[in-house]
mmCIF file of C-alpha atoms in Angstrom:
data_model
loop_
_atom_site.group_PDB
_atom_site.id
_atom_site.type_symbol
_atom_site.label_atom_id
_atom_site.label_comp_id
_atom_site.label_asym_id
_atom_site.label_seq_id
_atom_site.Cartn_x
_atom_site.Cartn_y
_atom_site.Cartn_z
ATOM 1 C CA MET A 293 120.221 59.466 89.173
ATOM 2 C CA SER A 294 118.349 62.739 89.368
ATOM 3 C CA GLU A 295 119.236 65.088 92.233
ATOM 4 C CA ARG A 296 116.964 67.811 93.634
ATOM 5 C CA ILE A 297 118.692 71.097 94.460
ATOM 6 C CA VAL A 298 116.771 73.621 96.484
ATOM 7 C CA ILE A 299 117.846 77.250 96.897
ATOM 8 C CA SER A 300 115.645 78.828 99.598
ATOM 9 C CA PRO A 301 115.362 81.674 100.036
ATOM 10 C CA THR A 302 116.871 83.145 96.902
ATOM 11 C CA SER A 303 118.523 86.548 96.932
ATOM 12 C CA ARG A 304 118.567 89.727 94.874
ATOM 13 C CA GLN A 305 114.851 90.289 94.756
ATOM 14 C CA GLU A 306 112.210 91.886 96.932
ATOM 15 C CA GLY A 307 110.600 89.260 99.172
ATOM 16 C CA HIS A 308 111.297 85.561 99.500
ATOM 17 C CA ALA A 309 111.418 82.927 96.785
ATOM 18 C CA GLU A 310 112.478 79.332 96.333
ATOM 19 C CA LEU A 311 114.197 77.711 93.335
ATOM 20 C CA VAL A 312 113.850 73.936 93.034
ATOM 21 C CA MET A 313 115.854 72.235 90.298
ATOM 22 C CA GLU A 314 116.035 68.643 89.189
ATOM 23 C CA VAL A 315 119.620 67.966 88.019
ATOM 24 C CA ASP A 316 120.845 64.856 86.165
ATOM 25 C CA ASP A 317 124.146 63.020 86.639
ATOM 26 C CA GLU A 318 125.950 65.406 84.255
ATOM 27 C CA GLY A 319 124.858 68.456 86.213
ATOM 28 C CA ILE A 320 122.229 69.448 83.651
ATOM 29 C CA VAL A 321 118.964 70.994 84.880
ATOM 30 C CA THR A 322 116.126 68.862 83.601
ATOM 31 C CA LYS A 323 113.392 70.819 85.371
ATOM 32 C CA GLY A 324 113.298 74.144 87.273
ATOM 33 C CA ARG A 325 110.566 75.570 89.432
ATOM 34 C CA TYR A 326 110.713 79.114 90.819
ATOM 35 C CA PHE A 327 108.008 80.427 93.149
ATOM 36 C CA SER A 328 107.194 82.973 95.789
ATOM 37 C CA ILE A 329 107.125 82.008 99.497
ATOM 38 C CA THR A 330 106.547 85.526 100.782
ATOM 39 C CA PRO A 331 103.901 85.690 103.579
ATOM 40 C CA VAL A 332 100.631 87.335 102.538
ATOM 41 C CA ARG A 333 99.749 90.812 103.741
ATOM 42 C CA GLY A 334 96.275 91.249 102.277
ATOM 43 C CA LEU A 335 96.605 94.854 101.182
ATOM 44 C CA GLU A 336 93.843 94.461 98.597
ATOM 45 C CA LYS A 337 91.489 93.432 101.356
ATOM 46 C CA ILE A 338 92.605 96.292 103.595
ATOM 47 C CA VAL A 339 91.409 98.927 101.099
ATOM 48 C CA THR A 340 87.997 97.272 100.486
ATOM 49 C CA GLY A 341 85.187 99.131 102.242
ATOM 50 C CA LYS A 342 87.256 102.326 102.649
ATOM 51 C CA ALA A 343 87.236 105.663 100.837
ATOM 52 C CA PRO A 344 88.751 105.412 97.360
ATOM 53 C CA GLU A 345 91.512 107.901 98.278
ATOM 54 C CA THR A 346 92.825 105.228 100.702
ATOM 55 C CA ALA A 347 93.660 102.695 98.006
ATOM 56 C CA PRO A 348 96.607 104.478 96.258
ATOM 57 C CA VAL A 349 98.187 105.255 99.613
ATOM 58 C CA ILE A 350 97.943 101.663 100.827
ATOM 59 C CA VAL A 351 98.725 99.722 97.665
ATOM 60 C CA GLN A 352 101.791 101.743 96.866
ATOM 61 C CA ARG A 353 103.218 99.890 99.846
ATOM 62 C CA ILE A 354 102.826 96.533 98.118
ATOM 63 C CA CYS A 355 106.501 96.973 97.211
ATOM 64 C CA GLY A 356 109.289 99.237 98.282
ATOM 65 C CA VAL A 357 111.048 98.839 94.961
ATOM 66 C CA CYS A 358 108.158 99.738 92.627
ATOM 67 C CA PRO A 359 105.746 102.028 94.580
ATOM 68 C CA ILE A 360 105.317 104.365 91.608
ATOM 69 C CA PRO A 361 103.705 101.823 89.236
ATOM 70 C CA HIS A 362 101.380 100.615 91.960
ATOM 71 C CA THR A 363 100.313 104.151 92.771
ATOM 72 C CA LEU A 364 99.736 104.980 89.127
ATOM 73 C CA ALA A 365 97.892 101.751 88.416
ATOM 74 C CA SER A 366 95.661 102.372 91.411
ATOM 75 C CA VAL A 367 94.650 105.929 90.484
ATOM 76 C CA GLU A 368 94.177 104.887 86.844
ATOM 77 C CA ALA A 369 91.815 102.141 87.933
ATOM 78 C CA ILE A 370 89.835 104.433 90.177
ATOM 79 C CA ASP A 371 89.757 107.103 87.468
ATOM 80 C CA ASP A 372 88.270 104.508 85.160
ATOM 81 C CA SER A 373 85.680 103.399 87.697
ATOM 82 C CA LEU A 374 84.590 106.974 88.282
ATOM 83 C CA ASP A 375 84.719 107.896 84.506
ATOM 84 C CA ILE A 376 87.260 110.628 85.182
ATOM 85 C CA GLU A 377 89.019 112.314 82.217
ATOM 86 C CA VAL A 378 92.413 113.361 83.570
ATOM 87 C CA PRO A 379 93.655 116.727 82.192
ATOM 88 C CA LYS A 380 96.516 116.619 79.709
ATOM 89 C CA ALA A 381 99.007 118.247 82.146
ATOM 90 C CA GLY A 382 98.052 115.789 84.880
ATOM 91 C CA GLN A 383 98.533 112.840 82.576
ATOM 92 C CA GLN A 384 101.877 114.222 81.378
ATOM 93 C CA LEU A 385 103.114 114.600 84.963
ATOM 94 C CA ARG A 386 102.055 111.032 85.754
ATOM 95 C CA GLU A 387 103.979 109.787 82.757
ATOM 96 C CA LEU A 388 106.988 111.926 83.629
ATOM 97 C CA THR A 389 106.960 110.350 87.116
ATOM 98 C CA LEU A 390 106.951 106.840 85.670
ATOM 99 C CA MET A 391 109.690 107.580 83.149
ATOM 100 C CA ALA A 392 112.022 108.832 85.874
ATOM 101 C CA HIS A 393 111.120 105.895 88.090
ATOM 102 C CA ASP A 394 111.761 103.370 85.289
ATOM 103 C CA ILE A 395 115.263 104.745 84.765
ATOM 104 C CA ASN A 396 115.905 104.644 88.483
ATOM 105 C CA SER A 397 114.706 101.061 88.817
ATOM 106 C CA HIS A 398 116.712 99.840 85.818
ATOM 107 C CA ALA A 399 119.777 101.465 87.288
ATOM 108 C CA ILE A 400 119.188 99.570 90.552
ATOM 109 C CA HIS A 401 118.986 96.402 88.506
ATOM 110 C CA HIS A 402 122.427 97.161 87.035
ATOM 111 C CA PHE A 403 123.791 97.587 90.552
ATOM 112 C CA LEU A 404 122.387 94.145 91.478
ATOM 113 C CA ILE A 405 123.955 92.389 88.472
ATOM 114 C CA ALA A 406 127.290 94.293 88.666
ATOM 115 C CA ALA A 407 128.976 91.421 90.520
ATOM 116 C CA ASP A 408 128.079 89.058 87.663
ATOM 117 C CA PHE A 409 128.988 91.204 84.663
ATOM 118 C CA VAL A 410 131.273 94.090 85.619
ATOM 119 C CA PRO A 411 135.029 93.399 85.890
ATOM 120 C CA GLU A 412 136.942 94.744 88.897
ATOM 121 C CA ASN A 413 138.692 97.467 86.924
ATOM 122 C CA LEU A 414 135.354 98.934 85.802
ATOM 123 C CA MET A 415 133.364 98.357 89.002
ATOM 124 C CA ALA A 416 133.912 101.780 90.543
ATOM 125 C CA ALA A 417 133.000 103.553 87.333
ATOM 126 C CA ALA A 418 129.870 101.474 86.862
ATOM 127 C CA ILE A 419 128.622 102.015 90.411
ATOM 128 C CA ASN A 420 129.354 105.737 90.280
ATOM 129 C CA SER A 421 127.390 105.851 87.031
ATOM 130 C CA VAL A 422 124.421 104.142 88.655
ATOM 131 C CA SER A 423 124.553 106.563 91.577
ATOM 132 C CA GLU A 424 124.654 109.606 89.309
ATOM 133 C CA ILE A 425 121.750 108.423 87.231
ATOM 134 C CA ARG A 426 119.666 107.579 90.224
ATOM 135 C CA LYS A 427 120.350 110.869 91.936
ATOM 136 C CA ASN A 428 119.107 112.869 88.939
ATOM 137 C CA VAL A 429 115.957 110.864 88.164
ATOM 138 C CA GLN A 430 114.909 110.502 91.815
ATOM 139 C CA TYR A 431 115.137 114.305 91.970
ATOM 140 C CA VAL A 432 112.588 114.386 89.161
ATOM 141 C CA VAL A 433 110.192 112.070 91.022
ATOM 142 C CA ASP A 434 110.597 114.126 94.187
ATOM 143 C CA MET A 435 109.817 117.373 92.398
ATOM 144 C CA VAL A 436 106.882 116.091 90.329
ATOM 145 C CA ALA A 437 105.247 113.481 92.582
ATOM 146 C CA GLY A 438 106.110 114.759 96.017
ATOM 147 C CA GLU A 439 108.351 111.912 97.169
ATOM 148 C CA GLY A 440 110.383 109.191 95.535
ATOM 149 C CA ILE A 441 109.138 106.289 97.599
ATOM 150 C CA HIS A 442 105.556 107.221 98.531
ATOM 151 C CA PRO A 443 104.417 109.725 95.888
ATOM 152 C CA ALA A 444 101.721 111.696 97.731
ATOM 153 C CA ASP A 445 101.021 114.105 94.827
ATOM 154 C CA VAL A 446 99.724 111.359 92.483
ATOM 155 C CA ARG A 447 96.016 111.680 93.097
ATOM 156 C CA ILE A 448 92.686 110.399 91.802
ATOM 157 C CA GLY A 449 91.804 112.688 88.921
ATOM 158 C CA GLY A 450 95.383 113.621 88.020
ATOM 159 C CA MET A 451 98.043 115.208 90.202
ATOM 160 C CA ALA A 452 97.797 117.402 93.329
ATOM 161 C CA ASP A 453 99.355 120.359 91.520
ATOM 162 C CA ASN A 454 101.134 121.277 88.334
ATOM 163 C CA ILE A 455 104.808 122.137 88.660
ATOM 164 C CA SER A 456 106.098 125.694 88.369
ATOM 165 C CA GLU A 457 107.684 127.016 85.154
ATOM 166 C CA LEU A 458 110.966 127.353 87.002
ATOM 167 C CA ALA A 459 110.783 123.738 88.130
ATOM 168 C CA ARG A 460 110.053 122.667 84.534
ATOM 169 C CA LYS A 461 113.102 124.514 83.238
ATOM 170 C CA ARG A 462 115.359 123.084 85.926
ATOM 171 C CA LEU A 463 114.181 119.530 85.347
ATOM 172 C CA TYR A 464 114.502 119.902 81.573
ATOM 173 C CA SER A 465 118.058 121.184 81.878
ATOM 174 C CA ARG A 466 118.987 118.505 84.391
ATOM 175 C CA LEU A 467 117.761 115.635 82.205
ATOM 176 C CA LYS A 468 119.350 117.072 79.053
ATOM 177 C CA GLN A 469 122.679 117.159 80.908
ATOM 178 C CA LEU A 470 122.155 113.583 82.124
ATOM 179 C CA LYS A 471 121.687 112.192 78.579
ATOM 180 C CA PRO A 472 125.400 111.729 77.648
ATOM 181 C CA LYS A 473 126.107 110.057 80.969
ATOM 182 C CA LEU A 474 123.148 107.679 80.682
ATOM 183 C CA ASP A 475 124.009 106.848 77.053
ATOM 184 C CA GLU A 476 127.543 105.933 78.133
ATOM 185 C CA HIS A 477 126.262 103.840 80.984
ATOM 186 C CA VAL A 478 123.811 101.909 78.811
ATOM 187 C CA ASP A 479 126.498 101.194 76.217
ATOM 188 C CA LEU A 480 128.826 99.952 78.955
ATOM 189 C CA ILE A 481 126.260 97.567 80.452
ATOM 190 C CA ILE A 482 125.132 96.153 77.100
ATOM 191 C CA GLY A 483 128.729 95.607 76.062
ATOM 192 C CA LEU A 484 129.581 93.762 79.252
ATOM 193 C CA VAL A 485 126.469 91.602 79.164
ATOM 194 C CA GLU A 486 127.002 90.619 75.546
ATOM 195 C CA ASP A 487 130.650 89.814 76.143
ATOM 196 C CA LYS A 488 129.982 87.703 79.236
ATOM 197 C CA GLY A 489 129.759 84.481 77.228
ATOM 198 C CA LEU A 490 126.562 83.108 78.733
ATOM 199 C CA PRO A 491 125.385 79.884 77.121
ATOM 200 C CA GLU A 492 123.449 80.424 73.903
ATOM 201 C CA GLY A 493 119.736 80.014 74.555
ATOM 202 C CA LEU A 494 119.968 80.623 78.278
ATOM 203 C CA GLY A 495 116.564 81.810 79.482
ATOM 204 C CA VAL A 496 114.844 81.307 76.150
ATOM 205 C CA HIS A 497 111.210 80.078 76.480
ATOM 206 C CA ASP A 498 108.141 79.662 74.282
ATOM 207 C CA GLN A 499 105.781 81.931 76.234
ATOM 208 C CA LYS A 500 104.173 84.814 74.403
ATOM 209 C CA THR A 501 104.975 88.441 75.357
ATOM 210 C CA MET A 502 102.362 90.911 76.578
ATOM 211 C CA ALA A 503 102.493 94.682 76.965
ATOM 212 C CA THR A 504 99.829 97.391 76.876
ATOM 213 C CA ASP A 505 102.054 100.259 75.735
ATOM 214 C CA VAL A 506 105.591 101.117 74.659
ATOM 215 C CA LEU A 507 106.405 102.865 77.975
ATOM 216 C CA TYR A 508 103.451 104.138 80.091
ATOM 217 C CA GLY A 509 100.434 101.867 79.833
ATOM 218 C CA ASN A 510 97.033 101.650 78.173
ATOM 219 C CA ARG A 511 93.986 99.895 79.723
ATOM 220 C CA ASP A 512 92.394 99.548 76.315
ATOM 221 C CA ASN A 513 95.085 96.981 75.387
ATOM 222 C CA PHE A 514 94.256 94.721 78.352
ATOM 223 C CA ASP A 515 91.227 92.552 77.693
ATOM 224 C CA LEU A 516 89.821 91.235 80.979
ATOM 225 C CA ASP A 517 87.801 88.603 79.174
ATOM 226 C CA ARG A 518 91.059 86.957 78.031
ATOM 227 C CA PHE A 519 92.436 86.768 81.560
ATOM 228 C CA THR A 520 92.100 83.732 83.850
ATOM 229 C CA GLU A 521 93.716 82.874 87.186
ATOM 230 C CA ILE A 522 94.554 79.451 88.654
ATOM 231 C CA MET A 523 95.937 78.231 91.932
ATOM 232 C CA PRO A 524 99.630 77.127 91.991
ATOM 233 C CA GLU A 525 98.845 73.526 92.740
ATOM 234 C CA SER A 526 97.191 73.380 89.309
ATOM 235 C CA TRP A 527 100.391 74.661 87.696
ATOM 236 C CA TYR A 528 103.296 72.942 89.339
ATOM 237 C CA ASP A 529 103.607 69.185 88.810
ATOM 238 C CA ASP A 530 104.834 68.628 92.392
ATOM 239 C CA ALA A 531 102.092 68.837 95.022
ATOM 240 C CA GLU A 532 104.483 69.930 97.741
ATOM 241 C CA ILE A 533 105.796 72.796 95.642
ATOM 242 C CA GLY A 534 102.264 73.779 94.650
ATOM 243 C CA HIS A 535 101.197 74.110 98.264
ATOM 244 C CA ARG A 536 104.291 76.080 99.258
ATOM 245 C CA ALA A 537 103.814 78.693 96.564
ATOM 246 C CA CYS A 538 101.937 81.826 97.724
ATOM 247 C CA SER A 539 100.978 83.487 94.460
ATOM 248 C CA THR A 540 98.205 82.603 92.026
ATOM 249 C CA ILE A 541 99.096 81.938 88.377
ATOM 250 C CA PRO A 542 97.593 84.420 85.896
ATOM 251 C CA LEU A 543 97.017 83.316 82.297
ATOM 252 C CA TYR A 544 96.168 85.317 79.169
ATOM 253 C CA ASP A 545 94.358 83.360 76.446
ATOM 254 C CA GLY A 546 94.944 80.368 78.675
ATOM 255 C CA ARG A 547 98.723 80.724 78.575
ATOM 256 C CA ASN A 548 101.470 82.026 80.728
ATOM 257 C CA ILE A 549 102.962 85.223 79.322
ATOM 258 C CA GLU A 550 106.138 87.261 79.744
ATOM 259 C CA VAL A 551 105.918 90.927 80.643
ATOM 260 C CA GLY A 552 108.646 93.527 81.110
ATOM 261 C CA PRO A 553 111.134 95.543 79.040
ATOM 262 C CA ARG A 554 111.811 92.767 76.508
ATOM 263 C CA ALA A 555 108.056 92.192 76.039
ATOM 264 C CA ARG A 556 107.423 95.921 75.491
ATOM 265 C CA MET A 557 110.188 96.141 72.913
ATOM 266 C CA ALA A 558 109.052 92.943 71.214
ATOM 267 C CA GLU A 559 105.430 94.118 71.046
ATOM 268 C CA PHE A 560 105.956 97.746 70.009
ATOM 269 C CA GLN A 561 109.461 98.107 68.581
ATOM 270 C CA GLY A 562 110.170 94.878 66.770
ATOM 271 C CA PHE A 563 112.826 93.674 69.148
ATOM 272 C CA LYS A 564 113.804 90.123 68.195
ATOM 273 C CA GLY A 565 116.181 89.013 70.949
ATOM 274 C CA SER A 566 115.182 86.455 73.575
ATOM 275 C CA GLY A 567 116.674 84.877 76.654
ATOM 276 C CA VAL A 568 118.777 86.327 79.525
ATOM 277 C CA VAL A 569 121.062 88.481 77.425
ATOM 278 C CA ALA A 570 118.144 90.000 75.527
ATOM 279 C CA GLN A 571 116.414 90.783 78.813
ATOM 280 C CA HIS A 572 119.421 92.793 80.041
ATOM 281 C CA VAL A 573 119.836 94.501 76.679
ATOM 282 C CA ALA A 574 116.162 95.506 76.471
ATOM 283 C CA ARG A 575 116.206 96.832 80.043
ATOM 284 C CA ALA A 576 119.237 98.971 79.396
ATOM 285 C CA LEU A 577 117.929 100.305 76.052
ATOM 286 C CA GLU A 578 114.622 101.259 77.719
ATOM 287 C CA MET A 579 116.498 103.716 79.912
ATOM 288 C CA LYS A 580 117.327 105.732 76.800
ATOM 289 C CA SER A 581 113.721 105.666 75.583
ATOM 290 C CA ALA A 582 112.386 106.681 78.995
ATOM 291 C CA LEU A 583 114.818 109.576 79.257
ATOM 292 C CA SER A 584 113.946 110.833 75.768
ATOM 293 C CA ARG A 585 110.253 110.639 76.589
ATOM 294 C CA ALA A 586 110.778 112.533 79.875
ATOM 295 C CA ILE A 587 112.631 115.323 78.063
ATOM 296 C CA ASP A 588 109.874 115.526 75.459
ATOM 297 C CA ILE A 589 107.185 115.786 78.153
ATOM 298 C CA LEU A 590 109.010 118.634 79.908
ATOM 299 C CA ASP A 591 109.502 120.439 76.577
ATOM 300 C CA ASP A 592 105.735 120.250 75.865
ATOM 301 C CA LEU A 593 104.270 120.690 79.377
ATOM 302 C CA ASP A 594 102.049 123.754 79.981
ATOM 303 C CA THR A 595 102.717 124.641 83.600
ATOM 304 C CA SER A 596 99.732 127.002 83.705
ATOM 305 C CA ALA A 597 97.249 124.233 82.823
ATOM 306 C CA PRO A 598 95.156 122.344 85.397
ATOM 307 C CA ALA A 599 96.574 119.025 86.540
ATOM 308 C CA GLN A 600 93.529 117.582 88.319
ATOM 309 C CA ALA A 601 89.934 117.023 87.198
ATOM 310 C CA ASP A 602 86.785 117.722 89.189
ATOM 311 C CA PHE A 603 84.878 114.517 89.905
ATOM 312 C CA ASP A 604 82.148 112.848 91.961
ATOM 313 C CA ILE A 605 83.594 110.323 94.317
ATOM 314 C CA THR A 606 80.274 108.456 94.799
ATOM 315 C CA GLY A 607 80.786 106.035 91.914
ATOM 316 C CA THR A 608 78.418 103.778 89.984
ATOM 317 C CA ASN A 609 79.947 100.323 90.758
ATOM 318 C CA LYS A 610 81.751 100.148 87.388
ATOM 319 C CA LEU A 611 84.834 97.929 87.401
ATOM 320 C CA GLY A 612 87.763 100.226 86.551
ATOM 321 C CA ILE A 613 91.032 99.033 85.159
ATOM 322 C CA GLY A 614 94.432 100.684 85.423
ATOM 323 C CA ALA A 615 97.293 99.281 83.316
ATOM 324 C CA ILE A 616 100.775 100.608 83.953
ATOM 325 C CA GLU A 617 103.968 99.358 82.283
ATOM 326 C CA GLY A 618 106.254 99.266 85.318
ATOM 327 C CA PRO A 619 110.001 98.473 85.204
ATOM 328 C CA ARG A 620 109.267 94.772 85.679
ATOM 329 C CA GLY A 621 106.268 94.740 83.314
ATOM 330 C CA MET A 622 102.538 95.153 83.060
ATOM 331 C CA ASP A 623 100.954 96.147 86.410
ATOM 332 C CA VAL A 624 97.144 95.896 86.286
ATOM 333 C CA HIS A 625 94.979 97.114 89.146
ATOM 334 C CA MET A 626 91.193 96.838 89.231
ATOM 335 C CA ALA A 627 88.887 98.930 91.435
ATOM 336 C CA GLN A 628 85.097 99.082 91.856
ATOM 337 C CA ILE A 629 83.686 102.210 93.510
ATOM 338 C CA ALA A 630 80.089 102.621 94.733
ATOM 339 C CA ASN A 631 78.525 104.696 97.476
ATOM 340 C CA GLY A 632 81.786 106.538 98.029
ATOM 341 C CA LYS A 633 83.612 103.339 99.034
ATOM 342 C CA THR A 634 85.889 100.808 97.366
ATOM 343 C CA GLN A 635 83.725 97.695 96.869
ATOM 344 C CA PHE A 636 86.380 95.499 95.191
ATOM 345 C CA TYR A 637 90.136 95.767 94.603
ATOM 346 C CA SER A 638 92.634 93.471 92.911
ATOM 347 C CA ALA A 639 96.207 93.796 91.594
ATOM 348 C CA LEU A 640 97.749 91.638 88.829
ATOM 349 C CA VAL A 641 101.390 92.546 89.288
ATOM 350 C CA PRO A 642 104.394 92.074 86.988
ATOM 351 C CA THR A 643 106.104 89.342 88.950
ATOM 352 C CA THR A 644 102.928 87.294 89.163
ATOM 353 C CA TRP A 645 102.943 87.082 85.355
ATOM 354 C CA ASN A 646 106.634 86.334 85.127
ATOM 355 C CA ILE A 647 107.225 83.795 87.923
ATOM 356 C CA PRO A 648 105.964 80.699 86.061
ATOM 357 C CA THR A 649 108.419 81.382 83.166
ATOM 358 C CA MET A 650 111.361 80.838 85.498
ATOM 359 C CA GLY A 651 111.059 77.039 85.597
ATOM 360 C CA PRO A 652 111.304 76.213 81.883
ATOM 361 C CA ALA A 653 113.975 78.891 81.483
ATOM 362 C CA THR A 654 116.447 76.967 83.606
ATOM 363 C CA GLU A 655 116.072 73.641 81.848
ATOM 364 C CA GLY A 656 118.923 72.220 79.825
ATOM 365 C CA PHE A 657 121.802 74.125 81.454
ATOM 366 C CA HIS A 658 124.356 73.420 84.146
ATOM 367 C CA HIS A 659 122.717 74.311 87.432
ATOM 368 C CA GLU A 660 125.276 77.022 88.307
ATOM 369 C CA PHE A 661 123.738 79.185 85.532
ATOM 370 C CA GLY A 662 120.214 79.004 87.050
ATOM 371 C CA PRO A 663 120.483 82.168 89.202
ATOM 372 C CA HIS A 664 121.187 84.237 86.105
ATOM 373 C CA VAL A 665 117.635 83.521 84.885
ATOM 374 C CA ILE A 666 116.262 85.002 88.165
ATOM 375 C CA ARG A 667 118.370 88.133 87.836
ATOM 376 C CA ALA A 668 117.231 88.646 84.257
ATOM 377 C CA TYR A 669 113.610 89.011 85.235
ATOM 378 C CA ASP A 670 114.301 90.939 88.413
ATOM 379 C CA PRO A 671 111.286 89.541 90.308
ATOM 380 C CA CYS A 672 109.595 91.297 93.175
ATOM 381 C CA LEU A 673 107.974 88.666 95.325
ATOM 382 C CA SER A 674 106.227 90.974 97.774
ATOM 383 C CA CYS A 675 104.154 92.228 94.869
ATOM 384 C CA ALA A 676 103.207 88.733 93.780
ATOM 385 C CA THR A 677 101.780 87.447 97.074
ATOM 386 C CA HIS A 678 98.007 87.266 96.756
ATOM 387 C CA VAL A 679 96.813 84.110 98.492
ATOM 388 C CA ILE A 680 96.600 83.212 102.158
ATOM 389 C CA VAL A 681 96.683 79.958 104.133
ATOM 390 C CA VAL A 682 93.502 79.793 106.253
ATOM 391 C CA ASP A 683 90.985 77.265 107.485
ATOM 392 C CA ASP A 684 87.501 77.711 105.936
ATOM 393 C CA GLU A 685 85.810 76.947 109.254
ATOM 394 C CA ASP A 686 87.512 79.222 111.787
ATOM 395 C CA SER A 687 89.931 81.289 109.652
ATOM 396 C CA SER A 688 92.914 79.949 111.511
ATOM 397 C CA ILE A 689 96.191 79.781 109.615
ATOM 398 C CA ILE A 690 97.132 76.486 107.942
ATOM 399 C CA LYS A 691 100.525 75.793 106.468
ATOM 400 C CA ASN A 692 99.737 72.985 104.047
ATOM 401 C CA GLU A 693 96.553 74.131 102.292
ATOM 402 C CA MET A 694 95.463 77.294 100.514
ATOM 403 C CA VAL A 695 92.209 78.950 99.639
ATOM 404 C CA ARG A 696 91.584 81.942 97.475
ATOM 405 C CA LEU A 697 91.134 85.234 99.296
#
């Protein structure tokens, strides 16, 4: 007889989620459904009708874990709407900021999974390694973007200022010195994950991968005409679950897709691995790529060049798109600027893409392995919450029905 197991809320991610599994008499998961139950905050609606400069400041607060990708996606979208060509130095500093943030976020992920993969005798070394890496790359974000959590120097048109030549030299030296430590850390994590003995095929699914760029992001590789969005009650086969979920389901070419480190490596570097182990391996390897790219940027950066473009904030009502490859995957923001105000704003965040892949990924395994699937994708549910429960007549809150914002 089938048994329903509900884990609510789940842990180890930003926001609240629920995992509902159907388990047979042998303890095998026959169906898994993973969805966000984080209350809506309506940040996209808050920025509508306000000056464009407001949007990056507000939407970077979508998530406390990944404020950098949201800030960058926001300014990229507004740049596109205003037809701004960002100067080379400004674009390099944006990319440098994201590379440092990616390394920091991946290191945090390794801290979260340490209890699952790191043996007691290596725990202190692994945690110290995470701390050392984070300290150095957060220093880069602070120096380049103004602050590690809310980067005030990432602006429409580029960056507030270029960095000094002395700062460039210090950051270059610091990251070069970090490389041996980071390489050692990555090798340690990959070895421990591969030796854990997780079931073969755990987390493998048949969804396609999607990425716009190998590391930073490229709006030209995101085709809005291929994007559709449905409500969760159209996705989940259980009406109760569909009504409890609080994020819409985005589709590309009518299908759910996987975004994130593994997707980027599969799309641009020929990475063949799949499943939970491959997710962890790809995430760790990307730390090396991001560090190498950051060092190359600092080596090439002209600190005497302008970092911000001149532009007219009025706007022409063009729909602008910003696509950023954040630590958890493709983060797409859309902005429409006219008469000096934001007329429309929407965010298609990494976790929104990845959430529906959680269910099939759990099927066919003993239910105690289910949480590993969640940790592999490192979801951020605060980012993914983009629907609200209201009454169409008087806008009062309803708990059992949903309407699109």
